[in-house]
Every structure is written in structure tokens, then in C-alpha cells.
mmCIF file of C-alpha atoms in Angstrom:
data_model
loop_
_atom_site.group_PDB
_atom_site.id
_atom_site.type_symbol
_atom_site.label_atom_id
_atom_site.label_comp_id
_atom_site.label_asym_id
_atom_site.label_seq_id
_atom_site.Cartn_x
_atom_site.Cartn_y
_atom_site.Cartn_z
ATOM 1 C CA MET E 1305 78.043 83.761 67.873
ATOM 2 C CA VAL E 1306 81.688 85.023 70.107
ATOM 3 C CA LEU E 1307 81.090 85.670 73.195
ATOM 4 C CA ILE E 1308 83.805 87.878 74.728
ATOM 5 C CA VAL E 1309 84.380 87.910 78.828
ATOM 6 C CA GLY E 1310 86.840 90.748 80.652
ATOM 7 C CA LEU E 1311 88.500 88.693 83.254
ATOM 8 C CA THR E 1312 90.427 90.783 85.777
ATOM 9 C CA GLY E 1313 91.481 91.249 89.209
ATOM 10 C CA GLY E 1314 94.368 92.918 91.444
ATOM 11 C CA ILE E 1315 97.619 91.558 92.170
ATOM 12 C CA GLY E 1316 97.861 88.126 93.392
ATOM 13 C CA SER E 1317 94.117 87.531 93.065
ATOM 14 C CA GLY E 1318 94.612 84.265 90.906
ATOM 15 C CA LYS E 1319 93.238 85.730 87.691
ATOM 16 C CA SER E 1320 95.907 84.695 85.841
ATOM 17 C CA THR E 1321 95.514 80.888 87.514
ATOM 18 C CA VAL E 1322 91.707 81.896 86.443
ATOM 19 C CA ALA E 1323 92.339 81.852 82.432
ATOM 20 C CA SER E 1324 94.648 79.385 82.561
ATOM 21 C CA LEU E 1325 91.895 76.514 84.131
ATOM 22 C CA LEU E 1326 89.471 78.990 81.407
ATOM 23 C CA ALA E 1327 91.849 77.700 78.657
ATOM 24 C CA GLN E 1328 92.098 73.857 79.594
ATOM 25 C CA HIS E 1329 88.114 74.062 79.398
ATOM 26 C CA GLY E 1330 89.061 75.515 75.268
ATOM 27 C CA ALA E 1331 88.399 79.550 76.327
ATOM 28 C CA GLU E 1332 90.542 81.366 73.634
ATOM 29 C CA VAL E 1333 92.892 83.605 76.305
ATOM 30 C CA ILE E 1334 94.186 87.074 75.012
ATOM 31 C CA ASP E 1335 96.621 88.435 77.556
ATOM 32 C CA VAL E 1336 96.408 92.314 77.273
ATOM 33 C CA ASP E 1337 99.229 93.118 79.446
ATOM 34 C CA LEU E 1338 101.549 90.988 76.762
ATOM 35 C CA LEU E 1339 99.602 92.750 73.834
ATOM 36 C CA GLY E 1340 100.685 95.988 75.988
ATOM 37 C CA ARG E 1341 104.166 94.886 75.469
ATOM 38 C CA ASP E 1342 103.874 94.122 71.846
ATOM 39 C CA VAL E 1343 102.889 96.927 70.598
ATOM 40 C CA ILE E 1344 105.797 98.890 72.125
ATOM 41 C CA ALA E 1345 108.264 96.017 70.806
ATOM 42 C CA PRO E 1346 109.960 96.234 67.458
ATOM 43 C CA GLY E 1347 107.790 96.516 64.449
ATOM 44 C CA GLY E 1348 104.779 96.773 67.031
ATOM 45 C CA ARG E 1349 101.642 99.438 66.267
ATOM 46 C CA ALA E 1350 102.761 101.982 68.983
ATOM 47 C CA GLU E 1351 106.899 101.985 68.982
ATOM 48 C CA SER E 1352 106.747 104.739 66.500
ATOM 49 C CA ALA E 1353 104.382 106.954 68.005
ATOM 50 C CA VAL E 1354 105.346 106.476 71.206
ATOM 51 C CA LEU E 1355 108.910 107.013 70.794
ATOM 52 C CA ALA E 1356 107.889 110.970 68.835
ATOM 53 C CA GLU E 1357 105.812 111.406 71.385
ATOM 54 C CA PHE E 1358 108.826 111.157 74.461
ATOM 55 C CA GLY E 1359 111.407 111.011 72.795
ATOM 56 C CA SER E 1360 115.471 109.180 72.618
ATOM 57 C CA THR E 1361 115.399 109.935 76.536
ATOM 58 C CA ILE E 1362 113.628 106.447 76.090
ATOM 59 C CA ALA E 1363 115.191 104.544 73.569
ATOM 60 C CA ASP E 1364 117.931 102.664 73.550
ATOM 61 C CA VAL E 1365 121.163 102.373 71.652
ATOM 62 C CA GLY E 1366 120.055 100.754 68.777
ATOM 63 C CA GLY E 1367 117.167 103.539 68.555
ATOM 64 C CA GLN E 1368 114.263 100.932 70.636
ATOM 65 C CA ILE E 1369 111.867 100.991 73.442
ATOM 66 C CA ASP E 1370 113.225 100.943 76.337
ATOM 67 C CA ARG E 1371 111.148 99.383 78.506
ATOM 68 C CA ALA E 1372 112.419 100.256 82.156
ATOM 69 C CA ALA E 1373 113.300 103.922 80.798
ATOM 70 C CA LEU E 1374 109.341 104.323 79.822
ATOM 71 C CA ALA E 1375 108.038 103.151 83.271
ATOM 72 C CA ARG E 1376 110.670 105.378 84.797
ATOM 73 C CA ALA E 1377 108.974 108.390 82.823
ATOM 74 C CA VAL E 1378 105.760 107.416 83.450
ATOM 75 C CA PHE E 1379 105.635 106.020 86.966
ATOM 76 C CA GLY E 1380 103.495 108.226 89.306
ATOM 77 C CA GLN E 1381 102.823 111.002 87.041
ATOM 78 C CA PRO E 1382 99.256 110.153 86.028
ATOM 79 C CA ALA E 1383 99.559 113.202 82.737
ATOM 80 C CA GLN E 1384 102.825 111.236 81.626
ATOM 81 C CA LEU E 1385 101.176 108.130 82.181
ATOM 82 C CA ASP E 1386 97.792 109.325 80.164
ATOM 83 C CA ARG E 1387 100.375 110.457 77.292
ATOM 84 C CA LEU E 1388 101.384 107.010 77.011
ATOM 85 C CA THR E 1389 97.866 105.261 77.492
ATOM 86 C CA ALA E 1390 96.347 107.334 74.798
ATOM 87 C CA ILE E 1391 98.969 106.063 71.765
ATOM 88 C CA SER E 1392 99.017 102.553 73.197
ATOM 89 C CA HIS E 1393 95.716 101.545 74.338
ATOM 90 C CA PRO E 1394 94.183 102.007 70.930
ATOM 91 C CA ALA E 1395 96.488 100.002 69.354
ATOM 92 C CA ILE E 1396 96.198 96.952 71.981
ATOM 93 C CA ASN E 1397 92.545 97.259 70.563
ATOM 94 C CA ALA E 1398 93.570 97.589 67.166
ATOM 95 C CA GLU E 1399 94.923 93.956 67.963
ATOM 96 C CA LEU E 1400 92.471 93.079 70.015
ATOM 97 C CA GLY E 1401 90.148 93.128 66.922
ATOM 98 C CA ALA E 1402 92.558 91.663 64.866
ATOM 99 C CA TRP E 1403 92.361 88.520 66.972
ATOM 100 C CA LEU E 1404 88.979 88.417 67.286
ATOM 101 C CA ASP E 1405 88.576 88.812 63.379
ATOM 102 C CA ALA E 1406 90.335 85.489 63.322
ATOM 103 C CA LEU E 1407 88.140 82.912 65.604
ATOM 104 C CA ALA E 1408 85.818 81.094 64.865
ATOM 105 C CA ALA E 1409 81.829 82.372 65.002
ATOM 106 C CA ASP E 1410 80.883 79.628 68.330
ATOM 107 C CA SER E 1411 84.133 80.829 70.073
ATOM 108 C CA ILE E 1412 84.400 82.038 73.409
ATOM 109 C CA VAL E 1413 86.805 84.591 74.509
ATOM 110 C CA VAL E 1414 88.505 85.591 77.771
ATOM 111 C CA LEU E 1415 90.532 88.769 77.512
ATOM 112 C CA ASP E 1416 92.906 88.987 80.708
ATOM 113 C CA MET E 1417 93.531 92.195 81.915
ATOM 114 C CA ALA E 1418 94.714 93.880 84.859
ATOM 115 C CA ILE E 1419 92.814 97.122 84.038
ATOM 116 C CA LEU E 1420 89.686 96.201 82.920
ATOM 117 C CA VAL E 1421 88.114 99.005 85.549
ATOM 118 C CA GLU E 1422 90.274 101.617 84.896
ATOM 119 C CA SER E 1423 90.898 101.900 81.412
ATOM 120 C CA ASN E 1424 88.911 101.261 77.700
ATOM 121 C CA LEU E 1425 90.820 98.286 77.235
ATOM 122 C CA GLY E 1426 88.802 95.316 75.474
ATOM 123 C CA ARG E 1427 85.824 98.400 74.410
ATOM 124 C CA LEU E 1428 86.877 99.042 70.209
ATOM 125 C CA ALA E 1429 87.041 101.454 68.191
ATOM 126 C CA ASP E 1430 83.930 99.682 65.947
ATOM 127 C CA GLY E 1431 81.370 99.127 69.190
ATOM 128 C CA ARG E 1432 82.886 95.662 70.001
ATOM 129 C CA CYS E 1433 83.157 95.414 73.844
ATOM 130 C CA TYR E 1434 83.109 92.723 76.321
ATOM 131 C CA ASP E 1435 79.819 91.185 76.917
ATOM 132 C CA MET E 1436 80.685 90.218 80.686
ATOM 133 C CA VAL E 1437 83.020 90.467 83.071
ATOM 134 C CA VAL E 1438 84.739 88.235 85.704
ATOM 135 C CA VAL E 1439 86.544 88.836 88.359
ATOM 136 C CA VAL E 1440 88.331 87.209 90.945
ATOM 137 C CA GLU E 1441 89.574 88.669 93.818
ATOM 138 C CA ALA E 1442 91.318 87.460 97.049
ATOM 139 C CA PRO E 1443 91.728 88.356 100.490
ATOM 140 C CA ILE E 1444 95.362 91.535 100.885
ATOM 141 C CA ASP E 1445 97.196 89.133 102.746
ATOM 142 C CA VAL E 1446 96.381 85.909 100.881
ATOM 143 C CA ARG E 1447 97.517 88.532 97.385
ATOM 144 C CA VAL E 1448 100.648 89.947 99.275
ATOM 145 C CA GLN E 1449 101.937 86.319 100.345
ATOM 146 C CA ARG E 1450 101.652 85.099 96.740
ATOM 147 C CA ALA E 1451 103.327 88.130 95.785
ATOM 148 C CA VAL E 1452 105.956 87.818 97.761
ATOM 149 C CA ASP E 1453 106.275 83.756 97.025
ATOM 150 C CA ARG E 1454 107.140 84.820 93.575
ATOM 151 C CA GLY E 1455 109.444 87.230 94.493
ATOM 152 C CA MET E 1456 108.128 90.277 94.830
ATOM 153 C CA THR E 1457 108.571 92.544 99.295
ATOM 154 C CA PRO E 1458 105.509 93.284 100.563
ATOM 155 C CA ASP E 1459 105.890 97.131 100.510
ATOM 156 C CA ASP E 1460 105.830 96.916 96.609
ATOM 157 C CA VAL E 1461 103.032 94.404 97.060
ATOM 158 C CA ARG E 1462 100.866 96.941 98.910
ATOM 159 C CA ALA E 1463 102.311 99.930 96.781
ATOM 160 C CA ARG E 1464 101.304 97.931 93.601
ATOM 161 C CA ILE E 1465 97.477 97.546 95.333
ATOM 162 C CA ALA E 1466 96.874 100.913 96.473
ATOM 163 C CA SER E 1467 97.513 101.749 93.090
ATOM 164 C CA GLN E 1468 94.827 99.487 91.096
ATOM 165 C CA ALA E 1469 91.071 99.761 91.256
ATOM 166 C CA THR E 1470 89.704 98.110 93.959
ATOM 167 C CA ASP E 1471 87.315 95.237 95.043
ATOM 168 C CA ASP E 1472 84.257 97.558 94.978
ATOM 169 C CA GLU E 1473 85.237 99.055 92.055
ATOM 170 C CA ARG E 1474 85.952 95.728 90.356
ATOM 171 C CA ARG E 1475 82.074 94.193 91.835
ATOM 172 C CA ALA E 1476 80.254 96.888 90.477
ATOM 173 C CA VAL E 1477 80.905 96.039 87.004
ATOM 174 C CA ALA E 1478 81.432 91.876 87.608
ATOM 175 C CA ALA E 1479 78.445 89.683 86.222
ATOM 176 C CA VAL E 1480 80.474 86.429 87.881
ATOM 177 C CA VAL E 1481 83.300 87.239 91.195
ATOM 178 C CA ILE E 1482 85.280 83.820 91.454
ATOM 179 C CA VAL E 1483 86.920 84.540 95.499
ATOM 180 C CA ASN E 1484 89.922 82.805 95.123
ATOM 181 C CA ASP E 1485 90.925 82.473 99.331
ATOM 182 C CA ALA E 1486 91.159 78.837 99.530
ATOM 183 C CA ASP E 1487 92.926 75.006 97.616
ATOM 184 C CA LEU E 1488 92.978 74.795 93.336
ATOM 185 C CA ASP E 1489 90.444 72.279 94.075
ATOM 186 C CA HIS E 1490 88.075 75.002 95.310
ATOM 187 C CA LEU E 1491 88.727 76.798 92.300
ATOM 188 C CA ASN E 1492 88.764 74.176 89.825
ATOM 189 C CA LEU E 1493 85.302 73.824 90.723
ATOM 190 C CA ALA E 1494 84.611 77.468 90.609
ATOM 191 C CA VAL E 1495 85.846 77.791 86.756
ATOM 192 C CA ASP E 1496 83.840 74.359 86.273
ATOM 193 C CA ASP E 1497 80.547 76.225 87.488
ATOM 194 C CA LEU E 1498 81.592 79.588 85.567
ATOM 195 C CA TRP E 1499 82.047 77.208 82.091
ATOM 196 C CA SER E 1500 78.749 76.322 82.524
ATOM 197 C CA ARG E 1501 77.762 79.429 82.427
ATOM 198 C CA PHE E 1502 79.413 80.716 79.234
ATOM 199 C CA ILE E 1503 77.987 77.803 77.198
ATOM 200 C CA VAL E 1504 74.433 79.007 78.682
ATOM 201 C CA ARG E 1505 75.351 82.124 77.714
ATOM 202 C CA ARG E 1506 76.979 81.604 74.455
#
């Protein structure tokens, strides 16, 4: 049977690195954040509904969604963000369902998503859901430095961290917590152990 794993972690935790390592082991990794961009792209499942909901103020000169304008329309405005997620999240889950339908029955699927705790992403309308949750975490100062090394400012990183779920909130739903506070060799060993757990669980 397909094993569906929800993988999450805050900015700078190393979640994407863990996803890449799991892919090397043979996992089918689905980037849920990327699906979020796809569903509002031209021809995406949610494009027309988002345009209808928010109007021309979020459209570019070609009449398609200007992602920067959309971000400005919802940033720091919970009611506006709720309007967007009410449209986009069901569309993302529909895309996930299509991906899962196409996979072999013995697949190990990793849903790489930043906002697992904060949303219903990965919980499909047909009842399918992740079977277990893996959380990647690291000390805040380490996370800030990693994000700064990628080009963000410290203030922007700390604001992003403050807007995301806390470590405690993530741990509350986790079957496995990977603490990524050392080098890549240590992370590789942790992922090797995690993969062994997946094989047993499947």
C-alpha cells in the first residue's frame, strides 16, 4: 500500500534537504508549496476562481494573476488570506489526489509542505491523508543564519518564523522529529534511519 508521509519544518530547518535525501532513497516527493504556485498559474485549477474573488487589482496586463500583487493583497490580512486559502487549498488537494492516483501501489510518498500544522493541506476530500508526520527542526539562530546565507535579512527571517507554527505545535503532530543542528553527515544518518522506519511502516 502507498505510505503517505507529511514532511514539515520551519524556514531554515533543512526540510527541503531532508526531502531531497528521501528522494535519493526512492521516495516520491511532492512539493506542496510548488503545487500552490501551480494552481494559480495560467490554466491552473484555482486561477479563474481567485481572479473572480479578488478582481482586477491582482491581475497583470495580460489578465493573469500577478503573484506579487496577490501577496500584497493578503499579507498581514487574515480575512483576505482566508479568502485565498478557501479557494487554493482545495485545488492543491485535488492536485495531490491526481498525483497519488498515478503512483504505484507500493510507493512511499513524501508531501513536502511548510504549513502542514497550519492547514488542511494533505487531507483530501476523499478521506486520504498522510499516515505519519515527520518534523525537521533546528535552533532558531541556526535557522536564521541559513536563511541569511540564502539572501534574506535577519529581520525578514525572524518575521517569517514568528508567522509560522511553533516547534511545540509541530512536535504535537509528529511521529518523528529530526533535529538538524549538525553537519550533512549527521543528517544523512538520520534520514537513513527514517527511511528504514518507512520500509517497516509500509
